[in-house]
Amino acid sequence: MMSIKKFQVTFDCAEPERLARFWCEVLGYVLSPPPEGFATWDDFKRSLPPEQQDAWCACVDPSGEGPRLYFQRVPEGKAAKNRVHLDVRVGTGLRGEERLAALEAERSRLVPLGAVHVQTLYDGNDSCIPMLDIEGNEFCID
């Protein structure tokens, strides 16, 4: 059986491009280039029927290391807690106050982008900060 090496994370959402741009800021990603044969995304969008315009957007890690993030417009809103969420790893290898300070600095950077701080979990050694993105999807600063 062949091992799968690449995957993408898909978000159902109301505003794909807006949410993709948010996550580009969070992760240092960039929007995917327009499809082959199109100079710009606007050229591509104009080629589609109106109901398909702005139906999806994707972003990628410019280093090629991280997974592609794909955002697709769906008619229904978010109804329950996510069963899967992203952990934004900014405190790897840090402990105690140093780790908490790194996580809080990232929280302070993301709140002005529209992220919502849910709570700060800290036990004197380990810490995690649950957040919500601009459409209410849970993620953690870890």
Short mmCIF file of N, CA and C in Angstrom, two decimals:
data_model
loop_
_atom_site.label_atom_id
_atom_site.label_comp_id
_atom_site.label_asym_id
_atom_site.label_seq_id
_atom_site.Cartn_x
_atom_site.Cartn_y
_atom_site.Cartn_z
N MET A 1 0.85 -1.18 0.00
CA MET A 1 0.00 0.00 0.00
C MET A 1 0.89 1.24 0.00
N MET A 2 0.58 2.20 -0.86
CA MET A 2 1.37 3.41 -0.98
C MET A 2 1.04 4.38 0.15
N SER A 3 2.04 5.02 0.69
CA SER A 3 1.88 6.02 1.75
C SER A 3 1.53 7.37 1.13
N ILE A 4 0.56 8.05 1.71
CA ILE A 4 0.17 9.38 1.23
C ILE A 4 1.07 10.40 1.89
N LYS A 5 1.67 11.26 1.11
CA LYS A 5 2.62 12.23 1.62
C LYS A 5 2.03 13.63 1.73
N LYS A 6 1.10 13.97 0.87
CA LYS A 6 0.52 15.32 0.86
C LYS A 6 -0.97 15.25 1.19
N PHE A 7 -1.47 16.29 1.84
CA PHE A 7 -2.90 16.40 2.10
C PHE A 7 -3.24 17.87 2.17
N GLN A 8 -4.52 18.17 2.07
CA GLN A 8 -4.97 19.54 2.29
C GLN A 8 -6.00 19.53 3.39
N VAL A 9 -6.16 20.66 4.03
CA VAL A 9 -7.18 20.83 5.07
C VAL A 9 -8.27 21.70 4.44
N THR A 10 -9.52 21.22 4.50
CA THR A 10 -10.64 21.91 3.87
C THR A 10 -11.54 22.53 4.92
N PHE A 11 -11.89 23.79 4.71
CA PHE A 11 -12.79 24.53 5.59
C PHE A 11 -14.08 24.81 4.84
N ASP A 12 -15.23 24.42 5.39
CA ASP A 12 -16.51 24.89 4.90
C ASP A 12 -16.72 26.27 5.50
N CYS A 13 -17.18 27.22 4.69
CA CYS A 13 -17.28 28.59 5.20
C CYS A 13 -18.24 29.42 4.37
N ALA A 14 -18.49 30.64 4.82
CA ALA A 14 -19.37 31.57 4.12
C ALA A 14 -18.60 32.43 3.12
N GLU A 15 -17.39 32.85 3.49
CA GLU A 15 -16.60 33.76 2.66
C GLU A 15 -15.20 33.20 2.45
N PRO A 16 -15.03 32.34 1.43
CA PRO A 16 -13.76 31.65 1.24
C PRO A 16 -12.53 32.57 1.14
N GLU A 17 -12.59 33.60 0.34
CA GLU A 17 -11.40 34.43 0.18
C GLU A 17 -11.05 35.18 1.46
N ARG A 18 -12.05 35.68 2.14
CA ARG A 18 -11.81 36.40 3.41
C ARG A 18 -11.16 35.47 4.44
N LEU A 19 -11.68 34.24 4.56
CA LEU A 19 -11.13 33.30 5.52
C LEU A 19 -9.73 32.84 5.09
N ALA A 20 -9.51 32.64 3.80
CA ALA A 20 -8.18 32.26 3.31
C ALA A 20 -7.17 33.36 3.62
N ARG A 21 -7.54 34.61 3.42
CA ARG A 21 -6.62 35.72 3.72
C ARG A 21 -6.30 35.79 5.22
N PHE A 22 -7.30 35.51 6.07
CA PHE A 22 -7.06 35.47 7.51
C PHE A 22 -5.99 34.42 7.82
N TRP A 23 -6.17 33.20 7.30
CA TRP A 23 -5.23 32.13 7.60
C TRP A 23 -3.86 32.38 6.97
N CYS A 24 -3.80 33.09 5.85
CA CYS A 24 -2.50 33.48 5.29
C CYS A 24 -1.75 34.34 6.30
N GLU A 25 -2.45 35.27 6.93
CA GLU A 25 -1.82 36.13 7.94
C GLU A 25 -1.39 35.33 9.16
N VAL A 26 -2.23 34.40 9.59
CA VAL A 26 -1.92 33.60 10.78
C VAL A 26 -0.68 32.75 10.54
N LEU A 27 -0.61 32.08 9.39
CA LEU A 27 0.41 31.06 9.16
C LEU A 27 1.57 31.50 8.27
N GLY A 28 1.50 32.71 7.71
CA GLY A 28 2.54 33.12 6.77
C GLY A 28 2.38 32.44 5.41
N TYR A 29 1.19 31.98 5.10
CA TYR A 29 0.88 31.36 3.82
C TYR A 29 0.62 32.45 2.78
N VAL A 30 0.46 32.03 1.53
CA VAL A 30 0.11 32.93 0.44
C VAL A 30 -1.06 32.31 -0.32
N LEU A 31 -1.84 33.16 -0.98
CA LEU A 31 -2.91 32.64 -1.83
C LEU A 31 -2.29 31.82 -2.96
N SER A 32 -2.96 30.75 -3.34
CA SER A 32 -2.50 29.93 -4.46
C SER A 32 -2.49 30.78 -5.72
N PRO A 33 -1.60 30.47 -6.65
CA PRO A 33 -1.62 31.21 -7.92
C PRO A 33 -2.90 30.89 -8.69
N PRO A 34 -3.31 31.79 -9.59
CA PRO A 34 -4.53 31.51 -10.37
C PRO A 34 -4.35 30.26 -11.23
N PRO A 35 -5.46 29.62 -11.60
CA PRO A 35 -5.37 28.42 -12.43
C PRO A 35 -4.61 28.69 -13.73
N GLU A 36 -4.01 27.64 -14.26
CA GLU A 36 -3.27 27.74 -15.51
C GLU A 36 -4.15 28.36 -16.59
N GLY A 37 -3.56 29.26 -17.36
CA GLY A 37 -4.30 29.91 -18.44
C GLY A 37 -4.90 31.24 -18.04
N PHE A 38 -4.78 31.62 -16.77
CA PHE A 38 -5.33 32.89 -16.28
C PHE A 38 -4.23 33.71 -15.63
N ALA A 39 -4.14 34.98 -16.02
CA ALA A 39 -3.11 35.87 -15.47
C ALA A 39 -3.42 36.27 -14.03
N THR A 40 -4.71 36.41 -13.71
CA THR A 40 -5.11 36.86 -12.37
C THR A 40 -6.33 36.06 -11.91
N TRP A 41 -6.59 36.13 -10.62
CA TRP A 41 -7.80 35.51 -10.08
C TRP A 41 -9.05 36.20 -10.63
N ASP A 42 -8.99 37.51 -10.82
CA ASP A 42 -10.15 38.22 -11.38
C ASP A 42 -10.48 37.70 -12.78
N ASP A 43 -9.44 37.45 -13.60
CA ASP A 43 -9.68 36.87 -14.94
C ASP A 43 -10.37 35.52 -14.82
N PHE A 44 -9.89 34.69 -13.89
CA PHE A 44 -10.50 33.38 -13.69
C PHE A 44 -11.95 33.50 -13.24
N LYS A 45 -12.20 34.37 -12.25
CA LYS A 45 -13.56 34.52 -11.72
C LYS A 45 -14.53 34.98 -12.81
N ARG A 46 -14.08 35.89 -13.68
CA ARG A 46 -14.94 36.38 -14.77
C ARG A 46 -15.29 35.27 -15.76
N SER A 47 -14.50 34.19 -15.79
CA SER A 47 -14.77 33.09 -16.71
C SER A 47 -15.86 32.14 -16.19
N LEU A 48 -16.24 32.32 -14.94
CA LEU A 48 -17.20 31.42 -14.30
C LEU A 48 -18.60 32.01 -14.30
N PRO A 49 -19.63 31.15 -14.22
CA PRO A 49 -20.98 31.65 -14.02
C PRO A 49 -21.05 32.39 -12.67
N PRO A 50 -21.92 33.38 -12.54
CA PRO A 50 -21.98 34.17 -11.30
C PRO A 50 -22.13 33.33 -10.04
N GLU A 51 -22.88 32.24 -10.07
CA GLU A 51 -23.10 31.44 -8.86
C GLU A 51 -21.84 30.67 -8.43
N GLN A 52 -20.87 30.54 -9.34
CA GLN A 52 -19.63 29.84 -9.00
C GLN A 52 -18.48 30.79 -8.64
N GLN A 53 -18.68 32.08 -8.90
CA GLN A 53 -17.64 33.05 -8.56
C GLN A 53 -17.52 33.14 -7.05
N ASP A 54 -16.31 33.22 -6.56
CA ASP A 54 -16.03 33.32 -5.13
C ASP A 54 -16.51 32.10 -4.34
N ALA A 55 -16.64 30.94 -5.02
CA ALA A 55 -17.10 29.72 -4.35
C ALA A 55 -16.00 29.04 -3.56
N TRP A 56 -14.74 29.35 -3.86
CA TRP A 56 -13.63 28.71 -3.16
C TRP A 56 -12.39 29.58 -3.25
N CYS A 57 -11.46 29.27 -2.39
CA CYS A 57 -10.16 29.93 -2.39
C CYS A 57 -9.19 28.98 -1.69
N ALA A 58 -7.93 29.07 -2.04
CA ALA A 58 -6.93 28.19 -1.42
C ALA A 58 -5.68 28.99 -1.11
N CYS A 59 -4.95 28.52 -0.11
CA CYS A 59 -3.66 29.13 0.20
C CYS A 59 -2.65 28.04 0.49
N VAL A 60 -1.39 28.40 0.30
CA VAL A 60 -0.31 27.41 0.41
C VAL A 60 0.84 27.98 1.23
N ASP A 61 1.61 27.06 1.77
CA ASP A 61 2.84 27.41 2.46
C ASP A 61 3.88 27.74 1.40
N PRO A 62 4.42 28.96 1.38
CA PRO A 62 5.38 29.31 0.33
C PRO A 62 6.64 28.46 0.34
N SER A 63 6.94 27.82 1.48
CA SER A 63 8.11 26.94 1.55
C SER A 63 7.80 25.55 0.99
N GLY A 64 6.51 25.25 0.78
CA GLY A 64 6.12 23.94 0.29
C GLY A 64 6.05 22.86 1.36
N GLU A 65 6.28 23.23 2.61
CA GLU A 65 6.30 22.25 3.70
C GLU A 65 4.91 21.92 4.24
N GLY A 66 4.11 22.94 4.50
CA GLY A 66 2.81 22.74 5.14
C GLY A 66 1.73 22.34 4.16
N PRO A 67 0.61 21.86 4.66
CA PRO A 67 -0.48 21.44 3.79
C PRO A 67 -1.18 22.64 3.14
N ARG A 68 -1.78 22.39 2.00
CA ARG A 68 -2.62 23.38 1.34
C ARG A 68 -3.88 23.54 2.17
N LEU A 69 -4.39 24.76 2.28
CA LEU A 69 -5.66 25.03 2.94
C LEU A 69 -6.66 25.42 1.87
N TYR A 70 -7.81 24.75 1.87
CA TYR A 70 -8.85 24.96 0.86
C TYR A 70 -10.11 25.43 1.56
N PHE A 71 -10.70 26.50 1.07
CA PHE A 71 -11.89 27.10 1.68
C PHE A 71 -13.01 27.05 0.65
N GLN A 72 -14.11 26.40 1.02
CA GLN A 72 -15.23 26.26 0.09
C GLN A 72 -16.50 26.84 0.70
N ARG A 73 -17.19 27.61 -0.12
CA ARG A 73 -18.44 28.22 0.33
C ARG A 73 -19.52 27.15 0.45
N VAL A 74 -20.21 27.16 1.58
CA VAL A 74 -21.36 26.28 1.80
C VAL A 74 -22.52 27.15 2.27
N PRO A 75 -23.76 26.71 2.03
CA PRO A 75 -24.90 27.56 2.38
C PRO A 75 -25.20 27.62 3.88
N GLU A 76 -24.87 26.56 4.61
CA GLU A 76 -25.21 26.52 6.02
C GLU A 76 -24.09 27.11 6.86
N GLY A 77 -24.47 27.68 7.99
CA GLY A 77 -23.49 28.22 8.92
C GLY A 77 -22.92 27.13 9.81
N LYS A 78 -21.92 27.49 10.58
CA LYS A 78 -21.32 26.56 11.55
C LYS A 78 -22.35 26.24 12.62
N ALA A 79 -22.53 24.95 12.91
CA ALA A 79 -23.61 24.55 13.82
C ALA A 79 -23.12 23.97 15.14
N ALA A 80 -21.89 23.49 15.20
CA ALA A 80 -21.41 22.83 16.42
C ALA A 80 -19.90 22.99 16.52
N LYS A 81 -19.37 22.51 17.62
CA LYS A 81 -17.92 22.56 17.84
C LYS A 81 -17.21 21.74 16.76
N ASN A 82 -16.07 22.25 16.30
CA ASN A 82 -15.25 21.50 15.34
C ASN A 82 -14.81 20.18 15.96
N ARG A 83 -14.77 19.15 15.16
CA ARG A 83 -14.23 17.87 15.61
C ARG A 83 -12.73 17.80 15.33
N VAL A 84 -12.25 18.64 14.42
CA VAL A 84 -10.84 18.76 14.09
C VAL A 84 -10.51 20.24 14.10
N HIS A 85 -9.35 20.59 14.61
CA HIS A 85 -8.94 21.99 14.57
C HIS A 85 -7.44 22.09 14.36
N LEU A 86 -6.98 23.27 13.97
CA LEU A 86 -5.55 23.50 13.79
C LEU A 86 -4.94 23.98 15.09
N ASP A 87 -3.72 23.53 15.35
CA ASP A 87 -2.91 24.07 16.43
C ASP A 87 -1.80 24.88 15.78
N VAL A 88 -1.74 26.15 16.09
CA VAL A 88 -0.69 27.04 15.58
C VAL A 88 0.47 26.93 16.55
N ARG A 89 1.55 26.28 16.14
CA ARG A 89 2.65 25.88 17.01
C ARG A 89 3.68 27.01 17.15
N VAL A 90 3.50 27.88 18.11
CA VAL A 90 4.46 28.97 18.33
C VAL A 90 5.30 28.77 19.58
N GLY A 91 4.93 27.81 20.43
CA GLY A 91 5.64 27.61 21.69
C GLY A 91 6.43 26.32 21.78
N THR A 92 6.68 25.68 20.64
CA THR A 92 7.39 24.40 20.63
C THR A 92 8.75 24.53 21.32
N GLY A 93 8.99 23.67 22.29
CA GLY A 93 10.26 23.64 23.01
C GLY A 93 10.34 24.60 24.18
N LEU A 94 9.34 25.45 24.35
CA LEU A 94 9.35 26.41 25.45
C LEU A 94 8.53 25.88 26.61
N ARG A 95 8.85 26.32 27.82
CA ARG A 95 8.13 25.91 29.02
C ARG A 95 7.86 27.11 29.90
N GLY A 96 6.89 26.95 30.78
CA GLY A 96 6.61 27.94 31.81
C GLY A 96 6.28 29.32 31.28
N GLU A 97 6.79 30.33 31.96
CA GLU A 97 6.50 31.72 31.62
C GLU A 97 6.97 32.09 30.21
N GLU A 98 8.09 31.52 29.79
CA GLU A 98 8.60 31.80 28.45
C GLU A 98 7.62 31.32 27.38
N ARG A 99 7.08 30.11 27.58
CA ARG A 99 6.08 29.58 26.64
C ARG A 99 4.81 30.43 26.65
N LEU A 100 4.32 30.73 27.85
CA LEU A 100 3.12 31.54 27.97
C LEU A 100 3.30 32.89 27.28
N ALA A 101 4.45 33.53 27.46
CA ALA A 101 4.71 34.83 26.83
C ALA A 101 4.68 34.73 25.30
N ALA A 102 5.25 33.65 24.74
CA ALA A 102 5.23 33.46 23.28
C ALA A 102 3.81 33.28 22.77
N LEU A 103 3.01 32.49 23.49
CA LEU A 103 1.63 32.26 23.09
C LEU A 103 0.81 33.55 23.21
N GLU A 104 1.00 34.29 24.29
CA GLU A 104 0.27 35.54 24.47
C GLU A 104 0.65 36.57 23.42
N ALA A 105 1.90 36.60 23.00
CA ALA A 105 2.32 37.52 21.95
C ALA A 105 1.61 37.18 20.63
N GLU A 106 1.50 35.90 20.33
CA GLU A 106 0.79 35.49 19.11
C GLU A 106 -0.70 35.81 19.23
N ARG A 107 -1.28 35.59 20.39
CA ARG A 107 -2.68 35.96 20.60
C ARG A 107 -2.86 37.45 20.34
N SER A 108 -1.98 38.27 20.85
CA SER A 108 -2.07 39.73 20.66
C SER A 108 -1.93 40.11 19.19
N ARG A 109 -1.19 39.35 18.42
CA ARG A 109 -1.07 39.62 16.98
C ARG A 109 -2.34 39.23 16.23
N LEU A 110 -3.00 38.14 16.65
CA LEU A 110 -4.14 37.61 15.91
C LEU A 110 -5.47 38.29 16.22
N VAL A 111 -5.64 38.79 17.43
CA VAL A 111 -6.91 39.44 17.80
C VAL A 111 -7.23 40.62 16.87
N PRO A 112 -6.29 41.50 16.55
CA PRO A 112 -6.63 42.59 15.62
C PRO A 112 -7.00 42.12 14.21
N LEU A 113 -6.61 40.89 13.86
CA LEU A 113 -6.99 40.32 12.56
C LEU A 113 -8.42 39.79 12.56
N GLY A 114 -9.04 39.73 13.74
CA GLY A 114 -10.41 39.24 13.84
C GLY A 114 -10.56 37.96 14.64
N ALA A 115 -9.45 37.38 15.09
CA ALA A 115 -9.53 36.17 15.92
C ALA A 115 -10.13 36.53 17.28
N VAL A 116 -10.77 35.56 17.88
CA VAL A 116 -11.39 35.76 19.20
C VAL A 116 -10.67 34.89 20.22
N HIS A 117 -10.24 35.51 21.30
CA HIS A 117 -9.58 34.79 22.40
C HIS A 117 -10.66 34.12 23.23
N VAL A 118 -10.61 32.81 23.38
CA VAL A 118 -11.60 32.07 24.16
C VAL A 118 -11.16 31.99 25.62
N GLN A 119 -9.94 31.51 25.83
CA GLN A 119 -9.40 31.41 27.19
C GLN A 119 -7.91 31.13 27.12
N THR A 120 -7.25 31.32 28.23
CA THR A 120 -5.83 30.97 28.33
C THR A 120 -5.71 29.85 29.35
N LEU A 121 -5.15 28.73 28.93
CA LEU A 121 -4.94 27.58 29.81
C LEU A 121 -3.46 27.56 30.19
N TYR A 122 -3.19 27.59 31.50
CA TYR A 122 -1.80 27.62 31.97
C TYR A 122 -1.74 26.94 33.32
N ASP A 123 -0.85 25.95 33.45
CA ASP A 123 -0.74 25.21 34.71
C ASP A 123 0.58 25.48 35.43
N GLY A 124 1.28 26.54 35.04
CA GLY A 124 2.57 26.85 35.63
C GLY A 124 3.75 26.31 34.83
N ASN A 125 3.46 25.37 33.94
CA ASN A 125 4.50 24.81 33.08
C ASN A 125 4.07 24.82 31.62
N ASP A 126 2.92 24.23 31.36
CA ASP A 126 2.42 24.12 30.00
C ASP A 126 1.28 25.12 29.79
N SER A 127 1.09 25.53 28.54
CA SER A 127 0.03 26.48 28.24
C SER A 127 -0.53 26.24 26.83
N CYS A 128 -1.74 26.71 26.63
CA CYS A 128 -2.44 26.62 25.35
C CYS A 128 -3.49 27.73 25.35
N ILE A 129 -3.71 28.33 24.20
CA ILE A 129 -4.71 29.39 24.12
C ILE A 129 -5.73 29.04 23.03
N PRO A 130 -6.91 28.54 23.41
CA PRO A 130 -7.99 28.32 22.44
C PRO A 130 -8.50 29.65 21.89
N MET A 131 -8.72 29.66 20.56
CA MET A 131 -9.18 30.86 19.86
C MET A 131 -10.27 30.46 18.86
N LEU A 132 -10.91 31.47 18.27
CA LEU A 132 -11.85 31.29 17.16
C LEU A 132 -11.37 32.13 16.00
N ASP A 133 -11.48 31.60 14.78
CA ASP A 133 -11.12 32.40 13.62
C ASP A 133 -12.30 33.33 13.26
N ILE A 134 -12.21 34.02 12.16
CA ILE A 134 -13.22 35.04 11.82
C ILE A 134 -14.58 34.48 11.45
N GLU A 135 -14.68 33.15 11.28
CA GLU A 135 -15.98 32.53 11.04
C GLU A 135 -16.39 31.61 12.18
N GLY A 136 -15.67 31.68 13.31
CA GLY A 136 -16.04 30.92 14.48
C GLY A 136 -15.44 29.53 14.59
N ASN A 137 -14.51 29.18 13.70
CA ASN A 137 -13.85 27.88 13.77
C ASN A 137 -12.81 27.90 14.87
N GLU A 138 -12.80 26.85 15.68
CA GLU A 138 -11.85 26.76 16.77
C GLU A 138 -10.44 26.47 16.26
N PHE A 139 -9.45 27.05 16.91
CA PHE A 139 -8.05 26.69 16.72
C PHE A 139 -7.34 27.01 18.02
N CYS A 140 -6.14 26.48 18.18
CA CYS A 140 -5.38 26.73 19.39
C CYS A 140 -4.02 27.32 19.06
N ILE A 141 -3.57 28.22 19.90
CA ILE A 141 -2.18 28.65 19.86
C ILE A 141 -1.49 27.74 20.85
N ASP A 142 -0.52 27.01 20.36
CA ASP A 142 0.11 25.94 21.13
C ASP A 142 1.62 26.12 21.16
#
